[in-house]
Every structure is written in C-alpha cells, then in structure tokens.
XYZ file of N, CA and C in Angstrom:
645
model
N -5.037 4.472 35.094
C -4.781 3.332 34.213
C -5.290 3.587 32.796
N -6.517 3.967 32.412
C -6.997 4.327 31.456
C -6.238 5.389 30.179
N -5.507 6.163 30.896
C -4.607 7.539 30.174
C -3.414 6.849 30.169
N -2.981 5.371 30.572
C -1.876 4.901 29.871
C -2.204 3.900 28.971
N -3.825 3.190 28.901
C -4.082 2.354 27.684
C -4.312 2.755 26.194
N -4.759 4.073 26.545
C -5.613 4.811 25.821
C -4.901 5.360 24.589
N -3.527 5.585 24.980
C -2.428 5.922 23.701
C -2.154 4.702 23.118
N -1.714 4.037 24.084
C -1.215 2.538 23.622
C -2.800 1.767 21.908
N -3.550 1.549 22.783
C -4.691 1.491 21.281
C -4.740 2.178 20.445
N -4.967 3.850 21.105
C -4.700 4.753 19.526
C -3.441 3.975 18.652
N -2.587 4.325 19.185
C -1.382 4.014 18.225
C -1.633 2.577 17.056
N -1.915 1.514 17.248
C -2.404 0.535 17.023
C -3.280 0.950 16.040
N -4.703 1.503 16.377
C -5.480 2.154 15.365
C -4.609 3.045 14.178
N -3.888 3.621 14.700
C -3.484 4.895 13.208
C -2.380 3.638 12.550
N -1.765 3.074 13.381
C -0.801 1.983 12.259
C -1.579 1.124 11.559
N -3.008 0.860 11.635
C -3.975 -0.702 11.062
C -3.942 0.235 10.045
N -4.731 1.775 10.134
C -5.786 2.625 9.424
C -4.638 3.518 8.356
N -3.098 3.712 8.809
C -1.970 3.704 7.982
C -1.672 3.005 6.616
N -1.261 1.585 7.188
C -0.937 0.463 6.581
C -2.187 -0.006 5.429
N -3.761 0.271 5.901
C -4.752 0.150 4.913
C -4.342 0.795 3.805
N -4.303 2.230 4.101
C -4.099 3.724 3.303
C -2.844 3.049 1.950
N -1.509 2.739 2.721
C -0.509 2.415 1.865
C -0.950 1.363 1.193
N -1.748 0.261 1.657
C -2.071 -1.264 0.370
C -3.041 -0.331 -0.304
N -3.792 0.573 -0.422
C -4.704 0.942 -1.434
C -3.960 2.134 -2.031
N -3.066 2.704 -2.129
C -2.186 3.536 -2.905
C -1.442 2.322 -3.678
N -0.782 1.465 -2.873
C 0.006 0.555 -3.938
C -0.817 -0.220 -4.617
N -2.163 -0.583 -4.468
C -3.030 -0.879 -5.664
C -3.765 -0.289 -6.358
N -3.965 0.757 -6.523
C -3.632 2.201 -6.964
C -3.063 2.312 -8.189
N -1.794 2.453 -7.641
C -0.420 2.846 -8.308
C -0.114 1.452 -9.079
N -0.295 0.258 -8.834
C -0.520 -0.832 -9.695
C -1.110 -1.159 -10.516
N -2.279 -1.013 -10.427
C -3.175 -0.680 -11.603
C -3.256 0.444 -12.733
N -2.455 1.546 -12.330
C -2.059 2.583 -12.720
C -1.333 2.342 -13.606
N -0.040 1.604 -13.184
C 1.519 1.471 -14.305
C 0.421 -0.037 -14.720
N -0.319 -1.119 -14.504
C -0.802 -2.074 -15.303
C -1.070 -1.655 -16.295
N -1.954 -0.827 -16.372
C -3.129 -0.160 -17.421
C -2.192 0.456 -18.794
N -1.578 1.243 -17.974
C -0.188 2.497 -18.925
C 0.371 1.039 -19.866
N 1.087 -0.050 -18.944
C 1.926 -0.978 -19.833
C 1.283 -1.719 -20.579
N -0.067 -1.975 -20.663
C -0.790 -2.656 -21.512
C -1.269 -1.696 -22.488
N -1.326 -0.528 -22.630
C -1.357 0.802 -23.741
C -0.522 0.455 -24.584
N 0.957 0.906 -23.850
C 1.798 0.827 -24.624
C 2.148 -0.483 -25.472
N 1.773 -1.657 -24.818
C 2.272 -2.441 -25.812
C 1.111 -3.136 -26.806
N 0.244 -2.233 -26.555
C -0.755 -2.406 -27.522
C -0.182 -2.044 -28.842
N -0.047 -0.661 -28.177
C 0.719 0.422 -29.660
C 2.062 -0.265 -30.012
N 2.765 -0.810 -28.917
C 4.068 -1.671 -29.913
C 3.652 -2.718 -30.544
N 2.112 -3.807 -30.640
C 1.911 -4.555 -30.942
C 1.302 -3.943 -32.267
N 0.497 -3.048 -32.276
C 0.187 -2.250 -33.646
C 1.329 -1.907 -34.726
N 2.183 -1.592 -34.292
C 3.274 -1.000 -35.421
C 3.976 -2.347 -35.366
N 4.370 -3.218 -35.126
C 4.944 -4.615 -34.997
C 4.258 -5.377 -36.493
N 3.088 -5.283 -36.249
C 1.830 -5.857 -37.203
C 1.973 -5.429 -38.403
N 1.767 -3.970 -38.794
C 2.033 -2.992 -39.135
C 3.487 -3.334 -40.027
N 4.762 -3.560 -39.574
C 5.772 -3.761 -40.389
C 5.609 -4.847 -40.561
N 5.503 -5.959 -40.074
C 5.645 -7.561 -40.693
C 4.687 -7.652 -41.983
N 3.387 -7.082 -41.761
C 2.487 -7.023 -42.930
C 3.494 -6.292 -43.925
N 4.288 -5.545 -44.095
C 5.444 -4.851 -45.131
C 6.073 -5.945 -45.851
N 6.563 -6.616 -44.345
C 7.828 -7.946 -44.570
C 6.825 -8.566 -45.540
N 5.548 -8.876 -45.653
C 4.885 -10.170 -46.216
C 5.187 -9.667 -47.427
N 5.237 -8.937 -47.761
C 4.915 -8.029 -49.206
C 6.391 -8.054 -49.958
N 7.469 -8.250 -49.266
C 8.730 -8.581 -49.821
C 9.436 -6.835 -48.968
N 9.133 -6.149 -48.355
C 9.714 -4.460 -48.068
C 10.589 -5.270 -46.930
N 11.902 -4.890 -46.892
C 12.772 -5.258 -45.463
C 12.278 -3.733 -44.484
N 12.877 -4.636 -43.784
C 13.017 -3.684 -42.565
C 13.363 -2.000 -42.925
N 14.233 -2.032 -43.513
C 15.116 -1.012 -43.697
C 14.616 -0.015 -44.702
N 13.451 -0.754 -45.522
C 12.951 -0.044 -46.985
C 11.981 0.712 -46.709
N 11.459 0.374 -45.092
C 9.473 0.582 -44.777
C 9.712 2.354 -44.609
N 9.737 3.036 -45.446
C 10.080 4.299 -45.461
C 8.649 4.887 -44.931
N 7.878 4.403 -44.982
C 6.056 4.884 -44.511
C 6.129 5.090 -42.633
N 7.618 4.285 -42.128
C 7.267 4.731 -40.814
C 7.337 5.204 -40.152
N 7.930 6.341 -40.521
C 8.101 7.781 -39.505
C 7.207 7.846 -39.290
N 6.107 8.246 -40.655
C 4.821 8.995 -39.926
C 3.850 8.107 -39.263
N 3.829 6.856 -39.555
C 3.296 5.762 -38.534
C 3.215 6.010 -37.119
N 4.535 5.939 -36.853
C 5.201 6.500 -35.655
C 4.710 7.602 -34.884
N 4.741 8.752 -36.052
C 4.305 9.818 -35.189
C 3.147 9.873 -35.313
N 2.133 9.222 -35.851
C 0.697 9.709 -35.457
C 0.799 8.727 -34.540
N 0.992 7.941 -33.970
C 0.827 7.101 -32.895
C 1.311 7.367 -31.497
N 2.242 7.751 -31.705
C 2.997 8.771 -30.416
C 2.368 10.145 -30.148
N 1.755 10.559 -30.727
C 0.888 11.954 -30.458
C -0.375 10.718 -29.738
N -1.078 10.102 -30.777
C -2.515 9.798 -29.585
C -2.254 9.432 -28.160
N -1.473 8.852 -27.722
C -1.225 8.371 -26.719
C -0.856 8.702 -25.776
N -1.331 8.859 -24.130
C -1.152 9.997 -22.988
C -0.109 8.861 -22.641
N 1.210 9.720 -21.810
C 2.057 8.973 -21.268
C 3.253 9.008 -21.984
N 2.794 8.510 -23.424
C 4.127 8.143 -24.156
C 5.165 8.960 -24.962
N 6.411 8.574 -24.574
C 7.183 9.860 -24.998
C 7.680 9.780 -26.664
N 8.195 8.606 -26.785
C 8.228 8.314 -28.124
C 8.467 7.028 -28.625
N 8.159 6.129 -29.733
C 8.505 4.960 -30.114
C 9.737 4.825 -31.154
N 10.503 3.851 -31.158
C 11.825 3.753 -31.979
C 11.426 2.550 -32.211
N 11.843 2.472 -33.525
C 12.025 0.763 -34.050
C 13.651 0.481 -34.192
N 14.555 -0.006 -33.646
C 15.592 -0.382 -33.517
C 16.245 -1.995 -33.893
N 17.516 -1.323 -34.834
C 17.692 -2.872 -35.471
C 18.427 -3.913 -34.555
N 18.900 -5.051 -34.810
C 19.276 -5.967 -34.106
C 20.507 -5.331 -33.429
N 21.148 -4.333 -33.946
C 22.334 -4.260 -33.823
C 22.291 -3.195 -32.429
N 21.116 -2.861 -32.388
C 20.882 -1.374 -31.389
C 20.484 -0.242 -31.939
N 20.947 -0.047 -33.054
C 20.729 1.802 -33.996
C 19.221 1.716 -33.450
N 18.996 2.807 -33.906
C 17.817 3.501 -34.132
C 17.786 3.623 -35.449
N 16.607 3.355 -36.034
C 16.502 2.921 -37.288
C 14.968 3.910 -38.484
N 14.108 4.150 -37.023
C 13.162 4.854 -36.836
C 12.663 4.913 -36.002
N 11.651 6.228 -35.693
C 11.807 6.990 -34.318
C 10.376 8.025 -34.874
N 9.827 8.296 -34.003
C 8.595 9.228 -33.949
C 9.048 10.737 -33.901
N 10.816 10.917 -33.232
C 11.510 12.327 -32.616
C 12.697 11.771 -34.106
N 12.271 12.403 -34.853
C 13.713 11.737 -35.999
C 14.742 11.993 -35.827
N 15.141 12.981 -34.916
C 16.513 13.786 -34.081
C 17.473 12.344 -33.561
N 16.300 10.930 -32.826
C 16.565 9.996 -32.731
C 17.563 9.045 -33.616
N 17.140 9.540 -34.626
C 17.675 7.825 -35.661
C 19.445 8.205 -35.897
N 19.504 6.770 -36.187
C 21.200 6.570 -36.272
C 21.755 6.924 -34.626
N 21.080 6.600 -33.087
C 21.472 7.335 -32.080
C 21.739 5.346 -31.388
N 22.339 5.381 -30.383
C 21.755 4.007 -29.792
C 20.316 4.713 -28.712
N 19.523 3.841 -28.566
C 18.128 4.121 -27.674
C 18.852 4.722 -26.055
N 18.251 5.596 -25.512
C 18.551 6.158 -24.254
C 17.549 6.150 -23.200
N 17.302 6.330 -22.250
C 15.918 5.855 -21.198
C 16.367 5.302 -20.261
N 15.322 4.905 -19.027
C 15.008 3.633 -18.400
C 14.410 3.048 -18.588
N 15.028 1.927 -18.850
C 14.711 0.581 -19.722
C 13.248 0.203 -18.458
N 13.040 0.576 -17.385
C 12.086 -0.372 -17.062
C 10.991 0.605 -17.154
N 10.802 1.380 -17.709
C 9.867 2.480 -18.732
C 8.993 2.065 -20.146
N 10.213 1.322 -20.632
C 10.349 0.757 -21.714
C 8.982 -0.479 -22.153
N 8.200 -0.613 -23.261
C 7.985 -1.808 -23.541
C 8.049 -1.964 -24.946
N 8.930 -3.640 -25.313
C 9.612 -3.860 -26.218
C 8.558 -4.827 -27.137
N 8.597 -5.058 -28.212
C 7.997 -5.879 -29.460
C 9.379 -6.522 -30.522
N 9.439 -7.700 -30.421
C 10.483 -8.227 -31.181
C 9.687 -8.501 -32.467
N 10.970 -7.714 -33.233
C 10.485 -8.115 -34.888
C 11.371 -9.456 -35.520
N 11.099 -10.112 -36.079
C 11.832 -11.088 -36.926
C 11.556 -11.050 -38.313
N 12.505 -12.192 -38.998
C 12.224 -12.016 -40.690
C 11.158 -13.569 -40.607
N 11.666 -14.101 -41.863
C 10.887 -15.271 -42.681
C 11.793 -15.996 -41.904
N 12.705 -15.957 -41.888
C 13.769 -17.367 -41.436
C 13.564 -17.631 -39.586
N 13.107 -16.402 -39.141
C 13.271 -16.315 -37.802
C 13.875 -15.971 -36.992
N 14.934 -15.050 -37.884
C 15.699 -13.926 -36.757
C 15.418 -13.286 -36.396
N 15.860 -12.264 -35.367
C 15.255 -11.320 -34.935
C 15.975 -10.282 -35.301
N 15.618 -9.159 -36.227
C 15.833 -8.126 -36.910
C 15.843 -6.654 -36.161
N 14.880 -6.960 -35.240
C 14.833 -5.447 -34.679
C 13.949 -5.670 -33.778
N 13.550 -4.481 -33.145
C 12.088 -4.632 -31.953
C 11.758 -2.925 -32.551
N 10.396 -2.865 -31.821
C 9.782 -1.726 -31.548
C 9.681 -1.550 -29.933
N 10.206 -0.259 -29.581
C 10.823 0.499 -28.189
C 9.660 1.427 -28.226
N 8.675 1.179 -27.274
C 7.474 2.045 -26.762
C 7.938 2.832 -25.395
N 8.466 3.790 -25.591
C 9.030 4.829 -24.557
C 8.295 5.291 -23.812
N 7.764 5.127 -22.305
C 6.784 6.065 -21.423
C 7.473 7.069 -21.377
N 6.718 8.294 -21.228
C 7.069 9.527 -20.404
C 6.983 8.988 -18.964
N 8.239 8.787 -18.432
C 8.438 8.433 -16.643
C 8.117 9.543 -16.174
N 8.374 10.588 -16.476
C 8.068 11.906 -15.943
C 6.889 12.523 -15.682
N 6.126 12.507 -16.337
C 4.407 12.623 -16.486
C 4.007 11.623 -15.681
N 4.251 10.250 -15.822
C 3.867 9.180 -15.129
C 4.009 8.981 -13.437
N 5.004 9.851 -13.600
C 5.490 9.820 -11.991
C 4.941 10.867 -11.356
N 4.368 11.827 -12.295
C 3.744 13.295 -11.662
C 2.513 12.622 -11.530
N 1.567 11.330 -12.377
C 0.671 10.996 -11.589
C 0.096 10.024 -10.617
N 1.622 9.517 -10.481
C 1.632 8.570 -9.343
C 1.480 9.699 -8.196
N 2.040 10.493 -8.367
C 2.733 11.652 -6.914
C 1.039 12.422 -6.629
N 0.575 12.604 -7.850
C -0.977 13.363 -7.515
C -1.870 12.527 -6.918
N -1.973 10.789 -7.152
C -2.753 10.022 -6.977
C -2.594 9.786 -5.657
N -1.310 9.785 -4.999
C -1.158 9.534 -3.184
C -1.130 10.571 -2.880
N -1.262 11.962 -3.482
C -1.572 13.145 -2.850
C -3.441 13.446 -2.430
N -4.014 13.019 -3.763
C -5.402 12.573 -3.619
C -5.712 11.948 -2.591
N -5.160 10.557 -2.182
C -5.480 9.456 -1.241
C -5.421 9.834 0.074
N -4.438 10.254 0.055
C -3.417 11.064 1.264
C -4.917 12.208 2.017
N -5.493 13.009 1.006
C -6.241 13.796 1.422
C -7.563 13.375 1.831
N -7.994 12.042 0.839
C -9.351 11.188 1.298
C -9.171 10.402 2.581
N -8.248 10.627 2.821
C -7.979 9.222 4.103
C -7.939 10.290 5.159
N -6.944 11.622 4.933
C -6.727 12.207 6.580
C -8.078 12.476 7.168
N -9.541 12.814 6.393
C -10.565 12.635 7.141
C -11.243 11.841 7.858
N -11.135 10.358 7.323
C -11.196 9.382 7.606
C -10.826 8.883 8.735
N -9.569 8.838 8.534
C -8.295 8.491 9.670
C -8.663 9.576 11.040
N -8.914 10.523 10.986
C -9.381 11.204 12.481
C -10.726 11.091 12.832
N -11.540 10.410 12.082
C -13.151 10.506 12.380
C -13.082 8.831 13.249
N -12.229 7.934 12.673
C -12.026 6.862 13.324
C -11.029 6.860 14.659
N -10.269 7.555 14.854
C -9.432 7.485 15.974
C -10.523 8.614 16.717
N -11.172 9.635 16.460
C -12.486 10.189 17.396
C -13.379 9.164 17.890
N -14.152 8.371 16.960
C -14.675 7.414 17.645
C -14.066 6.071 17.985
N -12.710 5.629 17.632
C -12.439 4.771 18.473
C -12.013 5.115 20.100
N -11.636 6.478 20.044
C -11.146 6.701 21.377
C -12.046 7.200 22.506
N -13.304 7.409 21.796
C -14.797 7.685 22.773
C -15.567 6.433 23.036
N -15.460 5.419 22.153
C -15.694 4.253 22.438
C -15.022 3.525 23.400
N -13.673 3.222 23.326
C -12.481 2.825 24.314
C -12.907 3.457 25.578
N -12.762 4.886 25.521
C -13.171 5.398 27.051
C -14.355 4.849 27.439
N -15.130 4.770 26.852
C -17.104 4.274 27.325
C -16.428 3.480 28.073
N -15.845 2.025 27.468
C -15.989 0.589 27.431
C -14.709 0.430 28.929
N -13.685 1.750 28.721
C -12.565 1.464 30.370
C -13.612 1.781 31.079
N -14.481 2.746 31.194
C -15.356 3.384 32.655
C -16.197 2.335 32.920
N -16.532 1.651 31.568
C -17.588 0.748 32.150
C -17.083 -0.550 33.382
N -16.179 -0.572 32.631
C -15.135 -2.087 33.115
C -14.834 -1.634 35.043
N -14.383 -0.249 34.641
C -13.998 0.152 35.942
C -15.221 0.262 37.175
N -15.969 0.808 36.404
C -17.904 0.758 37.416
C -18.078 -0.636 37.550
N -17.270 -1.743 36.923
C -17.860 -2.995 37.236
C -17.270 -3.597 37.896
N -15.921 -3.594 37.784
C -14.771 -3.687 38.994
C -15.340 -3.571 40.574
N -15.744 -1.969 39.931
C -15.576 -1.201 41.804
C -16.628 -2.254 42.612
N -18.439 -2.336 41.451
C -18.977 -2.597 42.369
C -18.832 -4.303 42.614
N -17.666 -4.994 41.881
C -17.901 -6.239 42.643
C -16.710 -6.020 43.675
N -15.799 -5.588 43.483
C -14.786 -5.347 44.743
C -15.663 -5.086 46.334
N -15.019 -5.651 47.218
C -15.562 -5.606 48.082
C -15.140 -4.396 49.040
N -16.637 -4.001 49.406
C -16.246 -2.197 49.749
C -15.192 -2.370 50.966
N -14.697 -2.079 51.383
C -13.023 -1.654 52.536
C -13.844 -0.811 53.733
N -14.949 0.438 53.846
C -15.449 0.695 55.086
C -15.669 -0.563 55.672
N -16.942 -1.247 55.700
C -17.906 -2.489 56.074
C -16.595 -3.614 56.722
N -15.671 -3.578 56.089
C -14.302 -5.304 56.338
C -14.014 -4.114 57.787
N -13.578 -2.989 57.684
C -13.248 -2.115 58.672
C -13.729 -2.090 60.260
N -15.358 -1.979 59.484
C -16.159 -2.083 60.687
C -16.181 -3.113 61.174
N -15.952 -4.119 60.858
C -16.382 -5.304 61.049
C -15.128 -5.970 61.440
N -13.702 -5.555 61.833
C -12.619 -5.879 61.951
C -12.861 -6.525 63.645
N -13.015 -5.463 64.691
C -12.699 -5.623 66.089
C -13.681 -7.271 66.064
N -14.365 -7.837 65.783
C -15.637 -8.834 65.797
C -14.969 -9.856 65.545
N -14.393 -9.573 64.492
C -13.709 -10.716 63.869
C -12.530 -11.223 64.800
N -11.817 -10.130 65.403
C -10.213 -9.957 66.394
C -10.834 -11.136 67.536
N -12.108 -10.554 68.368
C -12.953 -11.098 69.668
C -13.153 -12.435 69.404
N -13.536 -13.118 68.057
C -14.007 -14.732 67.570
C -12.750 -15.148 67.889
N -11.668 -14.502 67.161
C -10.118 -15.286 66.936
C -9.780 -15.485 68.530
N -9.947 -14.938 69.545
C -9.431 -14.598 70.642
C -10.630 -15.530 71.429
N -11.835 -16.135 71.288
C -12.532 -16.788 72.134
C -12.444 -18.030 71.809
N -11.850 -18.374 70.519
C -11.819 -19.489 69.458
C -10.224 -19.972 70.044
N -9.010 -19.124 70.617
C -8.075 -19.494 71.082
C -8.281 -20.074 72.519
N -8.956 -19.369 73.192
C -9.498 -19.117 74.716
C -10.138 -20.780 74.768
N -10.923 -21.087 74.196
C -11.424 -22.066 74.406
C -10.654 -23.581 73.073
N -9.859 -23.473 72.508
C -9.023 -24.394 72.310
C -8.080 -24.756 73.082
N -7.435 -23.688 74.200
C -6.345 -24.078 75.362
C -6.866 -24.624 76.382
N -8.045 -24.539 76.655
C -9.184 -24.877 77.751
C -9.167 -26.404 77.177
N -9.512 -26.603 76.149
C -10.055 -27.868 75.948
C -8.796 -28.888 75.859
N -7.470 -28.167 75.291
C -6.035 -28.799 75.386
C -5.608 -29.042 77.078
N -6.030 -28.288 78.029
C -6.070 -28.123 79.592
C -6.538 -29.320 79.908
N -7.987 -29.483 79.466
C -8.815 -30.914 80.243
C -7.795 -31.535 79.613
N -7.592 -31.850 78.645
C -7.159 -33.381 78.102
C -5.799 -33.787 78.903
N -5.346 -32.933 79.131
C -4.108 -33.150 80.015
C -4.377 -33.491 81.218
C-alpha cells in the first residue's frame, strides 16, 4: 500500500514546490519589466519637460534643433533602451537619437514602447516622445533570470521531495505498526475457534431441551 501512496504525494509535492517556483519567476519578471518601464518613462518624461520648456520660450516643435543631441546623450545612459524618437502628430519621425530614423514612420513593438504626449499652448497634441526598449536585451534577461531561478530551486526542490518522502515513509510504517498492533492477532481467534463451535452446540442442546419441556 505504501509504494502506491508514496508517488501519489510526491507528485503533489513537486506540483505545490513547481507552481511556487513559477509565481516567484513571474514576480520576478514583473518587477523586472516594472522597474525597466518606469526608467523609461522617466527619460520620456525628461525630454517631454525638456521641449515644452523650448515651447515656453516661443521655439515650436519643429525649430528645437538642440535635440538630437539631447536624445542621444540620453539613449546612451540608459541600459535597455534602444532609442528615443520624438514624433509629430502626424506619425513622422521628427527626431530620433539613430538620425537614420527621422522622416521614417516609428517601427517596433509598440508594447516595448513608452509614450509622452506633447501638446502646444492651445492644447493640441503636437507630437509624443517614443522611449524604445531594447526587447531583445530585455528578453535575454528575462531568459537568464528563470535560468538563475530554475538553478536555485532544482536544489531545493530535491532536498524537499528527499525529506518529504523519508518523512511520509516514517509516518506509513508508523500508522501500519499501529494498525497491526490494534488488529486483532488471527493465531489466538484460531485457537480458540473449536470452544467457541462446543458453547454454540451446548447453547443449541439445551434450548431444544427446554423447547421439549414446554411442550
């Protein structure tokens, strides 16, 4: 009985001690892309600032000739990011950190992306600033970080199924030693069978006797 429970719990154990493993990679990996998207739109909130302070000054959009290099010193500090575009209402690329960019429409995955809407005095919206992750880098350290986890846990994960499954065994043998000795031993009922046969048989003997008188 024991060598058919005994898988049955393991299994149970590696799916609890599994399923842990995966919620702490995906919070992990959540905190991971949190952190990255609040970078980036720091830096889109910097250059955002950055041109409207232009706008105050009377410079349009189109005049702020200072922001290439804005751009690119800002896109160099930053781990992750591939490049920033400031893009007009219309879509162009207008400026760009990769100047190969401008006059292009923006290209990516947009859910890579974090955006900063620019407006004028009146309250249109003129353009945004496009904070581009490197998905690629980003995804090489999502892939290292559950490779990491992956490696902290497989020790883990067998040191617990070792002692859950030496524990389990203790706790069946015990159950079973406790079983046996309240079960009632089978020699002794044995011996004690013919005794019991002789009562049934004197206990009949003298109920027909006593059904005899009454008649």
């Amino acid at each position: 009985m024991i060598h058919r429970i005994l898988p049955f719990f393991l299994l149970i154990i590696v799916f609890s001690l599994g399923l842990g493993a995966y919620m702490s990679y995906e919070a992990v990996r959540s905190a991971f892309l949190g952190t990255l998207s609040d970078r980036m739109e720091t830096v889109g909130d910097q250059i955002a600032t950055a041109i409207r302070s232009s706008q105050s000054f009377g410079i349009a959009l189109e005049e702020q000739t200072t922001l290439p290099a804005l751009l690119q010193r800002e896109a160099v500090g930053v781990r992750y990011l591939q490049r920033i575009d400031v893009v007009t209402a219309g879509g162009e690329v207008l400026y760009s950190s990769q100047p190969k960019q401008v006059g292009r429409t923006p290209e990516g995955a947009a859910r890579w992306d974090v955006e900063t809407d620019l407006s004028n005095d009146l309250g249109e919206t003129v353009g945004r600033v496009v904070v581009r992750m490197d998905s690629a880098s980003a995804q090489a350290t999502i892939r290292q970080l559950a490779e990491d986890l992956a490696l902290r846990s497989l020790p883990v994960l067998l040191a617990a199924l070792l002692l859950a499954g030496l524990g389990l065994l203790l706790v069946l043998h015990a159950l079973k030693r406790r079983a046996e000795r309240l079960a009632p031993p089978s020699e002794p009922l044995r011996a004690v069978r013919p005794q019991v046969q002789e009562l049934e048989e004197t206990y009949q003997r003298a109920a027909a006797e006593l059904d005899g008188r009454r008649s």
